[in-house]
XYZ file of C-alpha atoms in Angstrom:
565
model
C 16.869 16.308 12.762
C 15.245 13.477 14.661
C 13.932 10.594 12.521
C 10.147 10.277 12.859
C 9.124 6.998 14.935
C 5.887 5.179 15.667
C 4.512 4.986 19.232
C 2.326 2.904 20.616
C 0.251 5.116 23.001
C -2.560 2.178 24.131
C -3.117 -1.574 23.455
C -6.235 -3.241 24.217
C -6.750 -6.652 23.457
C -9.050 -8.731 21.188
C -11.890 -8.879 24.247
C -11.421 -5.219 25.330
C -11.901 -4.371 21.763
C -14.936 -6.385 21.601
C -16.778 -5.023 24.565
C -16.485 -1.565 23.274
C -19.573 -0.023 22.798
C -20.987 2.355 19.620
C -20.670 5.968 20.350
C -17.849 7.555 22.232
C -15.522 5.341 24.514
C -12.783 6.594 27.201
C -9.882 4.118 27.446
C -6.994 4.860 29.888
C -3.684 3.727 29.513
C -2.942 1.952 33.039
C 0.478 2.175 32.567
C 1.095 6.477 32.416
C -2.727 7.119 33.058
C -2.855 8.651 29.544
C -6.915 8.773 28.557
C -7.695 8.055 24.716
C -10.995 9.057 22.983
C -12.220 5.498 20.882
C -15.576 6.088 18.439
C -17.139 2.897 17.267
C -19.777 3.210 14.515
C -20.772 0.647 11.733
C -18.168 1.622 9.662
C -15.051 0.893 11.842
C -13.339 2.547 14.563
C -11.615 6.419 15.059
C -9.117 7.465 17.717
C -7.848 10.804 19.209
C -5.913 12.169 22.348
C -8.511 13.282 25.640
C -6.591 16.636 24.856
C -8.635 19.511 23.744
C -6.744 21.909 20.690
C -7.808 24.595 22.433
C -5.534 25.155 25.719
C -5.095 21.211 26.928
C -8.415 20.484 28.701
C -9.664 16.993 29.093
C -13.142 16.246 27.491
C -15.606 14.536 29.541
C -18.963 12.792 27.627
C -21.104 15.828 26.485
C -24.999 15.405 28.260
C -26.334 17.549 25.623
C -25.495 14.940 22.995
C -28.411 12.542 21.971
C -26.206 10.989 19.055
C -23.181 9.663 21.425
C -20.643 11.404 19.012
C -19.615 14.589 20.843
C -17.114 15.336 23.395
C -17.262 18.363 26.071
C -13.861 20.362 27.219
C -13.933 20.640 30.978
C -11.789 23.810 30.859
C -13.881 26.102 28.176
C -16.591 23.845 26.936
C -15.583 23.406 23.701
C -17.203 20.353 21.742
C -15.398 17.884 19.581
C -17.355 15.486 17.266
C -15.537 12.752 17.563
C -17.188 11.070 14.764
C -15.443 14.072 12.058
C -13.027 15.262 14.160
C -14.167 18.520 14.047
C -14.965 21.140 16.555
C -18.678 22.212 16.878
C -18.252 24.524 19.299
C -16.580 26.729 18.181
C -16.923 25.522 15.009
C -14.275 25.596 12.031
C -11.511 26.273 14.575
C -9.288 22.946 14.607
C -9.347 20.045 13.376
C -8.333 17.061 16.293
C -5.287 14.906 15.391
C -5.971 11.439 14.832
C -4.520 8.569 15.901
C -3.383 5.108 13.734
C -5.375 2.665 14.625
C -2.978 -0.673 13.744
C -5.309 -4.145 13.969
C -2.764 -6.835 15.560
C -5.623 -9.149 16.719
C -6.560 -6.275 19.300
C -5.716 -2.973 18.980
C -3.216 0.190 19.053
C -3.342 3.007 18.814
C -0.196 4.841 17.356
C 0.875 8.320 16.966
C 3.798 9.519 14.495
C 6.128 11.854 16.303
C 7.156 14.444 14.992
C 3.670 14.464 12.895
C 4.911 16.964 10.192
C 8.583 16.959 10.102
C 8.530 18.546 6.676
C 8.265 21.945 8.582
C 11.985 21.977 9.744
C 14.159 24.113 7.888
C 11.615 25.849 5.436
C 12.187 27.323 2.553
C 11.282 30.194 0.398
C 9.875 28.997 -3.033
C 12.261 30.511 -6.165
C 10.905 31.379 -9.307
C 11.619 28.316 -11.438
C 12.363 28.658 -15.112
C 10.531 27.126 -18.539
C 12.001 23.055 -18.653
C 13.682 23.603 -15.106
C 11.638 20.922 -13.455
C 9.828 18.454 -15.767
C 8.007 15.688 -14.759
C 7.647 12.652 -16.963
C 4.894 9.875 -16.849
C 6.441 6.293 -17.946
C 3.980 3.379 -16.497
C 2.276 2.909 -13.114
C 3.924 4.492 -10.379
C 7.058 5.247 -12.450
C 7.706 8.961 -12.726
C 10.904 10.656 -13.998
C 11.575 14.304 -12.473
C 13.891 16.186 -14.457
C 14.886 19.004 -11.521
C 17.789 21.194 -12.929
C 20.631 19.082 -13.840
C 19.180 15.931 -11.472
C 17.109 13.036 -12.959
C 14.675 11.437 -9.821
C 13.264 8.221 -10.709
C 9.959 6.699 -8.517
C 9.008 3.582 -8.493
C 9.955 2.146 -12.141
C 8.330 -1.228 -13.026
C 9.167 -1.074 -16.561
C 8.728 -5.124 -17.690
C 7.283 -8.446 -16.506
C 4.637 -8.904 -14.062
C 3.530 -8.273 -10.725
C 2.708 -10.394 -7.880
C 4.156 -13.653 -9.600
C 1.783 -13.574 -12.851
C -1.308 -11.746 -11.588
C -0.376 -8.306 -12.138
C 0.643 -6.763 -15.950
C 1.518 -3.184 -17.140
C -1.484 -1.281 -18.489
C 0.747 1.232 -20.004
C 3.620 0.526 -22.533
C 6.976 2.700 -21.409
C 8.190 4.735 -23.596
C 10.754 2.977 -25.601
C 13.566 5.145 -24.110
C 12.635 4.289 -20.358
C 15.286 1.529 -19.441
C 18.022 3.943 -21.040
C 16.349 7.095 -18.619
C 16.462 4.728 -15.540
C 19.915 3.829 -16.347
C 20.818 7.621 -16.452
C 19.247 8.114 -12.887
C 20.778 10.177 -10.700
C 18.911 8.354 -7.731
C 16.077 6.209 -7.555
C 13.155 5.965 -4.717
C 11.202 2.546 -4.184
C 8.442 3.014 -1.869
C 7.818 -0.633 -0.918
C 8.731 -4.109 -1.688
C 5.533 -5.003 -3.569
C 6.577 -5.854 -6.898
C 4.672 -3.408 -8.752
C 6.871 -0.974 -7.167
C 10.478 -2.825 -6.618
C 10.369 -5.197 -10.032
C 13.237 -7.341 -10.116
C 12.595 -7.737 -13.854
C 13.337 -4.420 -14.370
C 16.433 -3.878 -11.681
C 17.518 -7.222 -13.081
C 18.551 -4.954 -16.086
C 19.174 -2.213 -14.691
C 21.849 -3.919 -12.321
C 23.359 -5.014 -15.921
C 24.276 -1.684 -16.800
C 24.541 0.699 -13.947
C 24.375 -1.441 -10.775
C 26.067 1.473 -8.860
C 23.224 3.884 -9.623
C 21.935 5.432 -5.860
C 18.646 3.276 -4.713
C 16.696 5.590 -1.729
C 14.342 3.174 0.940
C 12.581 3.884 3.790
C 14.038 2.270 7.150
C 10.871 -0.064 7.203
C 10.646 -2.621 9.409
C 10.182 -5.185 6.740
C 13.463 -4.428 4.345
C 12.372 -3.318 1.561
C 15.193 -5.448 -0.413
C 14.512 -8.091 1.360
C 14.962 -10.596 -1.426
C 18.251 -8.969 -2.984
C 20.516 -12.168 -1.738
C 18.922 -14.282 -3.605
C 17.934 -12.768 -6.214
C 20.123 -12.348 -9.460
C 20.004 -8.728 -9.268
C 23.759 -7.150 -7.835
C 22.738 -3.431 -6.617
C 25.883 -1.767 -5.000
C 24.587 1.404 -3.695
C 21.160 0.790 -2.048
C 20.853 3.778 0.838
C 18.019 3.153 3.628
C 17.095 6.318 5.135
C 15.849 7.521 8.471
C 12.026 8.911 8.407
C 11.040 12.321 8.562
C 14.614 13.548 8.039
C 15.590 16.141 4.739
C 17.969 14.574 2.797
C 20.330 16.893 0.988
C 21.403 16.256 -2.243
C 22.503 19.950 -3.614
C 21.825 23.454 -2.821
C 18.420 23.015 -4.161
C 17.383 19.517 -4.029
C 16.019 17.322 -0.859
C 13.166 14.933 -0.524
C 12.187 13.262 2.922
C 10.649 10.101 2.802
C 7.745 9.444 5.383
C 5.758 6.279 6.743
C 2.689 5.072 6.370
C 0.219 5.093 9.446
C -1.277 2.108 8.422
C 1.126 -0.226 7.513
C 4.514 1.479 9.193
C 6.700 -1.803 8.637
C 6.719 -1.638 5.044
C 5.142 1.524 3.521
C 6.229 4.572 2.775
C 5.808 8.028 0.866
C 8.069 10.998 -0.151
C 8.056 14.658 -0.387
C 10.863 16.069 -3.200
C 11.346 19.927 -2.084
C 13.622 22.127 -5.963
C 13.989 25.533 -4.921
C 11.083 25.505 -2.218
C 8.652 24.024 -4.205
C 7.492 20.862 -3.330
C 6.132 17.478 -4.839
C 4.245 15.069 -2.827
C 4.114 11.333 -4.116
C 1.664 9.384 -1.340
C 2.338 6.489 -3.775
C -0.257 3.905 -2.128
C 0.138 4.512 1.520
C -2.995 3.627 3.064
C -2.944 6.364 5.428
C 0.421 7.987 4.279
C 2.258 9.768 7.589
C -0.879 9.264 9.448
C -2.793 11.391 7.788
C -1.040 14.384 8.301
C 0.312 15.624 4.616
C 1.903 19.199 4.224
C -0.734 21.516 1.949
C -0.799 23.881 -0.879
C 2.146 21.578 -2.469
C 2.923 22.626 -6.170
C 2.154 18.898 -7.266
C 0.998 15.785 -5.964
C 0.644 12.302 -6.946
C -1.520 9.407 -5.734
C -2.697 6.190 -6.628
C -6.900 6.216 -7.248
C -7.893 2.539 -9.152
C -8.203 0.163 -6.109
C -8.877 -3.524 -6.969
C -5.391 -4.417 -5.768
C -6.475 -6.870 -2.947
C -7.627 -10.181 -2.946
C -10.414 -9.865 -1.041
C -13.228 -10.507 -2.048
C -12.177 -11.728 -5.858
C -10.248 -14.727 -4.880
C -13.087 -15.896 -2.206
C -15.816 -18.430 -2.921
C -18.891 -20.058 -0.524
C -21.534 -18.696 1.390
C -22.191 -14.603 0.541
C -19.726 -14.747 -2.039
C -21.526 -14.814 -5.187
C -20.802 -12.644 -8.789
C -23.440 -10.105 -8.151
C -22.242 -9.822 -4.042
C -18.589 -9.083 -5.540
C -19.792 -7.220 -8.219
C -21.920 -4.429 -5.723
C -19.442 -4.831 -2.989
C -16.545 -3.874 -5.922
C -18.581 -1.301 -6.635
C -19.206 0.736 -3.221
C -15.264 0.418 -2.679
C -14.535 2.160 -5.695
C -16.883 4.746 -4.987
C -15.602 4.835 -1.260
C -12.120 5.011 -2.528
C -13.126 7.713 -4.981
C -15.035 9.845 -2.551
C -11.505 9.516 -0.005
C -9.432 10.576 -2.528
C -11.572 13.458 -4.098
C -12.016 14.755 -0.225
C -8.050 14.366 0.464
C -7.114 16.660 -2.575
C -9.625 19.186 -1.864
C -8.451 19.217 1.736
C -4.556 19.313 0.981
C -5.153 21.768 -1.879
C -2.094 21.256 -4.266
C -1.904 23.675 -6.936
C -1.477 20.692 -9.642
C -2.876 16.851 -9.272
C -1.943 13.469 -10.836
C -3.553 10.070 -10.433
C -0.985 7.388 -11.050
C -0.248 4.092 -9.233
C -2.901 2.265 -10.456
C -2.484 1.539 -14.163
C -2.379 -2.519 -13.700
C -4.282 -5.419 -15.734
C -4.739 -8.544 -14.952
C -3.757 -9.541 -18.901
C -3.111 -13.446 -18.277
C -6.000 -15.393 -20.351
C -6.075 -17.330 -17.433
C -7.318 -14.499 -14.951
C -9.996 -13.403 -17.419
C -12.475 -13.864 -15.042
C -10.754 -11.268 -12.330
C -10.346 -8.664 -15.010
C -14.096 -8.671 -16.128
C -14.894 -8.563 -12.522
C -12.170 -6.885 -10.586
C -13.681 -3.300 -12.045
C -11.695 -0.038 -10.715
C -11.914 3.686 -11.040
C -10.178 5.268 -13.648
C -8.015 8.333 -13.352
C -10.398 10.436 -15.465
C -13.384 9.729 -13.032
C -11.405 10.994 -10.231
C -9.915 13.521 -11.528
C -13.495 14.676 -12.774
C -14.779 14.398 -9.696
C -11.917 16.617 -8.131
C -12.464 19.309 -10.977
C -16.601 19.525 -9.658
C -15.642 20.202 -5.937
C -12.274 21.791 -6.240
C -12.029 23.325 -9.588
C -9.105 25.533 -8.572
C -6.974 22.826 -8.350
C -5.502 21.790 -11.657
C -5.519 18.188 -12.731
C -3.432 15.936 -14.407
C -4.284 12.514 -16.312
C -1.030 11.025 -17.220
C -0.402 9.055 -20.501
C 2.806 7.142 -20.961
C 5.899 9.662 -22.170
C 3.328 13.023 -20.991
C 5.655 15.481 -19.782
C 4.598 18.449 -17.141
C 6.350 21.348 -16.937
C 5.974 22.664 -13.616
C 7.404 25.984 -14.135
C 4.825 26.516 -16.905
C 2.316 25.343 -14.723
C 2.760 27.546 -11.649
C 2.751 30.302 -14.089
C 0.196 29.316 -15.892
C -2.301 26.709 -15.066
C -4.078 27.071 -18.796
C -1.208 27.110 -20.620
C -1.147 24.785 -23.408
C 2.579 24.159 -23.345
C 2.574 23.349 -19.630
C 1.880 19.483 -20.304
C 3.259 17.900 -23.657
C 1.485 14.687 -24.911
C 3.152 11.823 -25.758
C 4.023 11.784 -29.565
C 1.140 10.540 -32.496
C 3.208 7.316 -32.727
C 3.951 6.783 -29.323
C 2.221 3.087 -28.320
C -0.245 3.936 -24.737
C -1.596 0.556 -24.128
C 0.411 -2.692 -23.690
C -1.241 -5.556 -26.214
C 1.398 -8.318 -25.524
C 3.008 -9.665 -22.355
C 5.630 -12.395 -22.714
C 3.253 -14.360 -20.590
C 5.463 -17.465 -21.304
C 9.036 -16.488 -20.355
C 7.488 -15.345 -17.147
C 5.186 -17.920 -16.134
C 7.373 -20.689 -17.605
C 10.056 -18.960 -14.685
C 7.339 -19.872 -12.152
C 6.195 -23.411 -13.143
C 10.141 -24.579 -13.516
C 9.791 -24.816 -9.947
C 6.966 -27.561 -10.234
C 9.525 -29.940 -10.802
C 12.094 -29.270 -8.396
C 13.684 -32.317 -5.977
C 12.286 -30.957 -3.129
C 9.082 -31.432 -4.179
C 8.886 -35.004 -5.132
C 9.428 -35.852 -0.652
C 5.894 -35.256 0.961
C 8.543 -33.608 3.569
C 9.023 -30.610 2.821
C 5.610 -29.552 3.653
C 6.905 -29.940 7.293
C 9.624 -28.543 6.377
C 8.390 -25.436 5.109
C 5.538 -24.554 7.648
C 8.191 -25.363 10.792
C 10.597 -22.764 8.714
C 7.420 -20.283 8.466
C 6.882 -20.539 12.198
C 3.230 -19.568 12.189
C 1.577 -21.903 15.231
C -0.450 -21.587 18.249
C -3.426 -20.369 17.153
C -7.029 -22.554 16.347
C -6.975 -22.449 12.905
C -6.536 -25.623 10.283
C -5.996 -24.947 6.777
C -6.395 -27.384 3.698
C -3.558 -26.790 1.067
C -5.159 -28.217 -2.253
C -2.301 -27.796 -5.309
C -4.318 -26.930 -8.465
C -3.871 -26.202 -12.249
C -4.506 -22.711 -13.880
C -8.370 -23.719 -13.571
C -8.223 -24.374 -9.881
C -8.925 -27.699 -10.715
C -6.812 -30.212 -8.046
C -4.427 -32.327 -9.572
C -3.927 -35.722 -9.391
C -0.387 -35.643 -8.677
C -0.145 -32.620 -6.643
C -0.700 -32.173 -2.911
C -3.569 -31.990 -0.884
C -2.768 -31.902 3.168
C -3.770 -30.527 6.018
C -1.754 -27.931 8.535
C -3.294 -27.121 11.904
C -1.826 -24.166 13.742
C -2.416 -25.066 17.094
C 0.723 -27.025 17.694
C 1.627 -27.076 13.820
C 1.091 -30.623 13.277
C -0.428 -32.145 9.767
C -3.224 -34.427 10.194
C -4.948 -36.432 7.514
C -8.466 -34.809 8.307
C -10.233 -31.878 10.007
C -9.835 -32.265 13.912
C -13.048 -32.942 15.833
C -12.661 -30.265 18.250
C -14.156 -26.819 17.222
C -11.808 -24.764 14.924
C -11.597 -22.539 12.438
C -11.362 -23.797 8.752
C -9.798 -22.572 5.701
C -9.465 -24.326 2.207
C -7.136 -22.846 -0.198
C -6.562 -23.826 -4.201
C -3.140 -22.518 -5.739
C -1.647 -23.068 -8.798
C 0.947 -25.248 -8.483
C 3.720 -22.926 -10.298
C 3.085 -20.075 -7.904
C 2.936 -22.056 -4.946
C 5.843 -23.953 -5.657
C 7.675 -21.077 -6.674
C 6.446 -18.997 -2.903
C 7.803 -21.784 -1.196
C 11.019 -22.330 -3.032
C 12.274 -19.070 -2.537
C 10.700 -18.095 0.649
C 8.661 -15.376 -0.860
C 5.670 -13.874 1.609
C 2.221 -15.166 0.502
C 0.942 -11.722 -1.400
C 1.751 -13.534 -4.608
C -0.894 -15.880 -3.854
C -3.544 -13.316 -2.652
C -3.008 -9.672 -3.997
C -2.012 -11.439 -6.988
C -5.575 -13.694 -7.643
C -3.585 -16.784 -7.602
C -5.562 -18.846 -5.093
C -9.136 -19.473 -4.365
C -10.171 -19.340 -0.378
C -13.405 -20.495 1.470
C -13.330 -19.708 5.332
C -15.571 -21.850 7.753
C -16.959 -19.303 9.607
C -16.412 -16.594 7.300
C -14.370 -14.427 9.610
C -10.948 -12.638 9.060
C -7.851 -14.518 10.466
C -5.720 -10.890 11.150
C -2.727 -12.858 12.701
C -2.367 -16.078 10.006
C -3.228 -13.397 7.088
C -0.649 -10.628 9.060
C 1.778 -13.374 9.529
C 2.142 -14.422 5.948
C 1.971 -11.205 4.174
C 3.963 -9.005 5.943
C 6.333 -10.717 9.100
C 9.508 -12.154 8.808
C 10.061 -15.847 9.292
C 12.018 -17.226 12.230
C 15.046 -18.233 9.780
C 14.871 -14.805 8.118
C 18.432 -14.505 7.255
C 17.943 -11.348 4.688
C-alpha cells in the first residue's frame, strides 16, 4: 500500500484571502489551472473541487440562486450547495468531498490522498466469541483492548499532570493499570500533547518494560520529540507510514490516519479483530479530513472541549467573566451539536465519549475550573440517543469493561458492559501537586537564569523574527502578580532585537504574565509554548485584539532552528 500524504492543491495569500467575498468564490490554481470552489459565510470558510460527483462536469455560479450558496454543473445541471455540501438537484445523491482548509497566515487548501485507505484489503467480519474482544476504560484517553490473546493500549496517562501543572486526571486508574500497561503487547500514542504521551507515566513504564512496542504516526512534528532529554529510555518506539494496514497476526491490524487539521502532529487509528473494526478519532480536529469509514462496531471520541487557552487565559477589552462565560457556552454547545451530527452520520453500532476527562485540580487555577465549564459525556451521549437511538452508547467509568462480542449480539444485554467494582475509587481527590510543581519551580533557580542573557539567548535559539509584532514578557507568581526579582523585557520580532520600551512606529502588541516555574522550566528544556497556553499558565492582552496565526503557529507547533531531536 501507498502511505496516505497531504497535498497542497491551492495557496492564496493573506490579501487574496481577504478580498474574498461572502457567497461562492472560484479560485484557480495558476500553476496546473486546477479551479477550487471557496464559500465564505460568517462562520468561517468551506472548500471543494470545481468537479461535479456526478460524471466530472465543472460548475459554473447558478443564476437561479438568490442566496449565493449554490453551484450549477455545466454538463447535466446538477446543483451543489456549497454551503452543506450537498446536492439539491438531485437531491440526497452525493455528498461533495471537502477540502482541509490549513490557516498559515493565508490559506491552503489540502486534500488527503488516498481519502479512505481503510478500504484496501477488506475483510469479512467473523463471529466473535463471549470475552474475545474486551475493551477496558482506565482514565482519559487510555483504553485497554483485550483482542484474543493481544493487549492494545491507547493513549495511557496514568499519573502527574498535563501541560506542566494545568491539566490533572479526573478519573483515578484502576489500581492495576501500570501493571496492564506493562503487560502491553503494543502501545499507540496519538500525539505529543502530554495528556496523551505522559512522561510521568512512560517514565515508569520505561523502568520495567522499556522494550514494550510504542506505535506513532509519521507526523511532521515527532511525536517523541523530547525522548533525548528526557529520563525516559524507550527501546522499541515504531513510527508508521499513514493510511497503511499494519499486520500484527492473522486477525489483528490497525492503520493509523492524520488529522486534516493539524497533519504535522495529529493523528487517529482504526484497530480492524476478525473484520470488525474500532475507530478511536482521539481529538483530531478534523480526523483524516473528514472522511471516517461507517457502520464501525465501536467508536471512540473525545466530547468535553475547554482544552484551549483561548479565551480563559485572555484579559482587556471584550474579555470580561460573563463574555467568557456565554462564549464557553456556545462552544460547548457547537462542539456538542458536531459531535452528535458526526455519530449519527458515521453510524457505529456502539459509541464512547472519552478523551476529555481532565480537571484543572491545582488550588491555584480555581478560577479556570469554575469557569472553564465543558460538556459531559452523559449530555452527549443523551443527545446522540434522541437523534440516533439505534446507535448504542457508552459512558465509560474507570475499570468499565465492554464486551464487544456481547454487544454485537446483543445491544441490551446486561452482561455486555461490566461496571467497575462497589469499591473501585472513580474520581481522583488528591494530586501530588507538590512533587510535580516543585519539578517545575527547581528551574527558577537555575545559573542560567541569574545573566539577563539568556533572554537573547533563547529567542535567537527560537528563531521566530521578521514579523511586526512586540511582545512584553512579565515573570509572575502563581497570582500573576510580577515579581520583583523576576524579568520584565521586551522582544520585538521584526529584526528580533529587545528594546527597553514599545517602539514608536505602529505595531502590534502583546503582554504576557507567566509563572515563573513554568516559564523557566519551557525555556530550560526547550519545550513548545502549549504549557503556557493550553495549560492556563499565562495571562495575555493583545493590542489590537487580533490573532497572531504565525507567532502563535510558530511556538506551539514548529520546530526551532537548533532542533536537534
Amino acid at each position: 500500500m501507498t502511505p496516505q500524504s497531504a497535498q497542497v492543491l491551492l495557496a492564496l495569500n493573506a490579501e487574496a484571502v481577504g478580498s474574498l467575498k461572502e457567497g461562492v468564490n472560484f479560485k484557480k490554481n495558476p500553476e496546473d489551472g486546477k479551479c477550487y470552489i471557496i464559500y465564505k459565510n460568517k462562520d468561517g470558510l468551506k472548500a471543494c473541487k470545481n468537479q461535479c460527483k456526478h460524471q466530472g462536469g465543472l460548475f459554473i455560479k447558478d443564476i437561479e440562486d438568490l442566496d449565493g450558496r449554490t453551484v450549477k454543473c455545466t454538463k447535466h445541471n446538477w446543483k451543489l450547495n456549497v454551503s452543506t455540501m450537498k446536492y439539491v438537484n438531485p437531491p440526497d445523491c452525493f455528498l461533495q468531498d471537502e477540502l482541509e482548509i490549513m490557516d498559515d497566515g493565508g490559506l491552503q487548501l489540502v486534500e488527503l490522498n488516498p481519502i479512505d485507505p481503510w478500504l484496501a484489503d477488506p475483510r469479512e467480519p467473523l463471529e466473535l466469541q463471549k470475552g474475545e474482544v474486551k475493551v477496558t476504560y482506565l482514565t482519559h484517553a487510555c483504553m485497554e483492548l483485550q483482542l484474543g490473546q493481544r493487549r492494545f493500549m491507547f493513549d495511557p496517562w496514568l499519573k502527574g499532570p498535563a501541560f506542566a501543572r494545568g491539566w490533572w486526571l479526573f478519573h483515578e486508574p484502576p489500581a492495576d493499570s501500570l501493571d496492564r500497561l506493562c503487560a502491553a503487547d503494543l502501545i499507540y500514542i496519538s500525539h505529543m500533547h502530554s495528556d496523551h504521551l505522559s512522561y510521568p507515566t512512560l517514565k515508569d513504564l520505561s523502568k520495567r518494560r522499556p522494550d514494550v512496542p510504542i506505535y506513532v504516526g509519521d507526523t511532521l512534528r515527532p511525536v517523541f520529540w523530547y525522548l533525548e532529554q528526557s529520563q525516559v529510555k524507550l527501546t522499541n518506539i515504531n513510527v508508521v507510514p499513514f493510511g497503511v494496514w499494519q499486520d500484527i497476526d492473522e486477525h489483528l491490524r490497525f492503520m493509523i490516519l492524520m488529522d486534516g487539521v493539524h497533519p504535522e502532529m495529529d493523528t487517529c487509528i482504526i484497530v480492524e479483530y476478525k473484520g470488525h473494526m474500532i475507530l478511536n478519532t482521539v481529538d483530531c480536529t478534523r480526523p483524516n479530513g473528514g472522511r471516517l469509514p461507517e457502520n464501525v462496531d465501536l467508536m471512540l471520541s473525545d466530547f468535553a472541549g475547554g482544552a484551549s487557552g483561548f479565551p480563559m487565559t485572555f484579559s482587556g477589552g471584550k474579555y470580561s467573566d460573563s463574555w467568557k462565560e456565554e462564549f464557553i457556552k456556545n462552544e460547548r454547545k457547537k462542539l456538542l451539536n458536531y459531535k452528535s451530527q458526526l455519530v449519527k452520520s458515521l453510524q457505529p453500532r456502539i459509541y464512547c465519549p472519552f478523551a476529555g476527562y481532565f480537571v484543572e485540580a491545582h488550588p491555584s487555577d480555581r478560577y479556570i475550573k469554575d469557569t472553564n465549564i465543558k460538556n459531559s459525556a452523559e449530555d452527549l451521549n443523551a443527545l446522540i440517543n434522541k437523534i440516533a437511538p439505534e446507535i448504542k452508547t457508552w459512558t465509560p467509568k474507570p475499570g468499565s469493561v465492554l464486551d464487544l462480542g456481547l454487544a454485537l449480539r446483543d445491544p441490551t444485554n446486561s452482561e455486555a458492559i461490566t461496571s467497575p467494582p462497589g469499591s473501585a475509587k472513580i474520581y481522583k481527590d488528591s494530586w501530588d501537586f507538590d512533587l510535580y510543581v516543585d519539578e517545575l519551580n527547581s528551574a527558577i533557580s537555575c545559573e542560567i537564569f541569574k545573566h539577563q542573557s539568556w533572554i537573547q539567548f533563547y529567542y535567537t535559539w527560537a528563531g521566530f523574527q521578521n514579523y511586526n509584532l512586540v511582545i512584553r514578557m512579565i515573570e509572575t507568581d502563581d497570582n500573576f502578580e510580577p515579581l520583583t526579582d523576576g524579568y520584565d523585557y521586551f522582544v520585538d520580532f521584526v529584526d528580533l532585537s529587545f528594546p527597553t520600551k514599545r517602539p514608536d512606529r505602529e505595531h502590534s502588541y502583546i503582554e504576557i504574565k507567566n509563572r515563573i516555574g513554568v516559564m523557566r522550566y519551557v525555556v530550560l528544556h526547550g519545550h513548545l509554548w502549549d504549557d503556557l497556553y493550553i495549560g492556563f499558565q499565562n495571562r495575555i492582552s493583545r493590542d489590537p485584539d487580533i490573532y497572531h496565526h504565525k507567532y502563535t503557529h510558530f511556538i506551539s507547533y514548529n520546530k526551532t532552528n537548533n532542533d536537534s531531536n
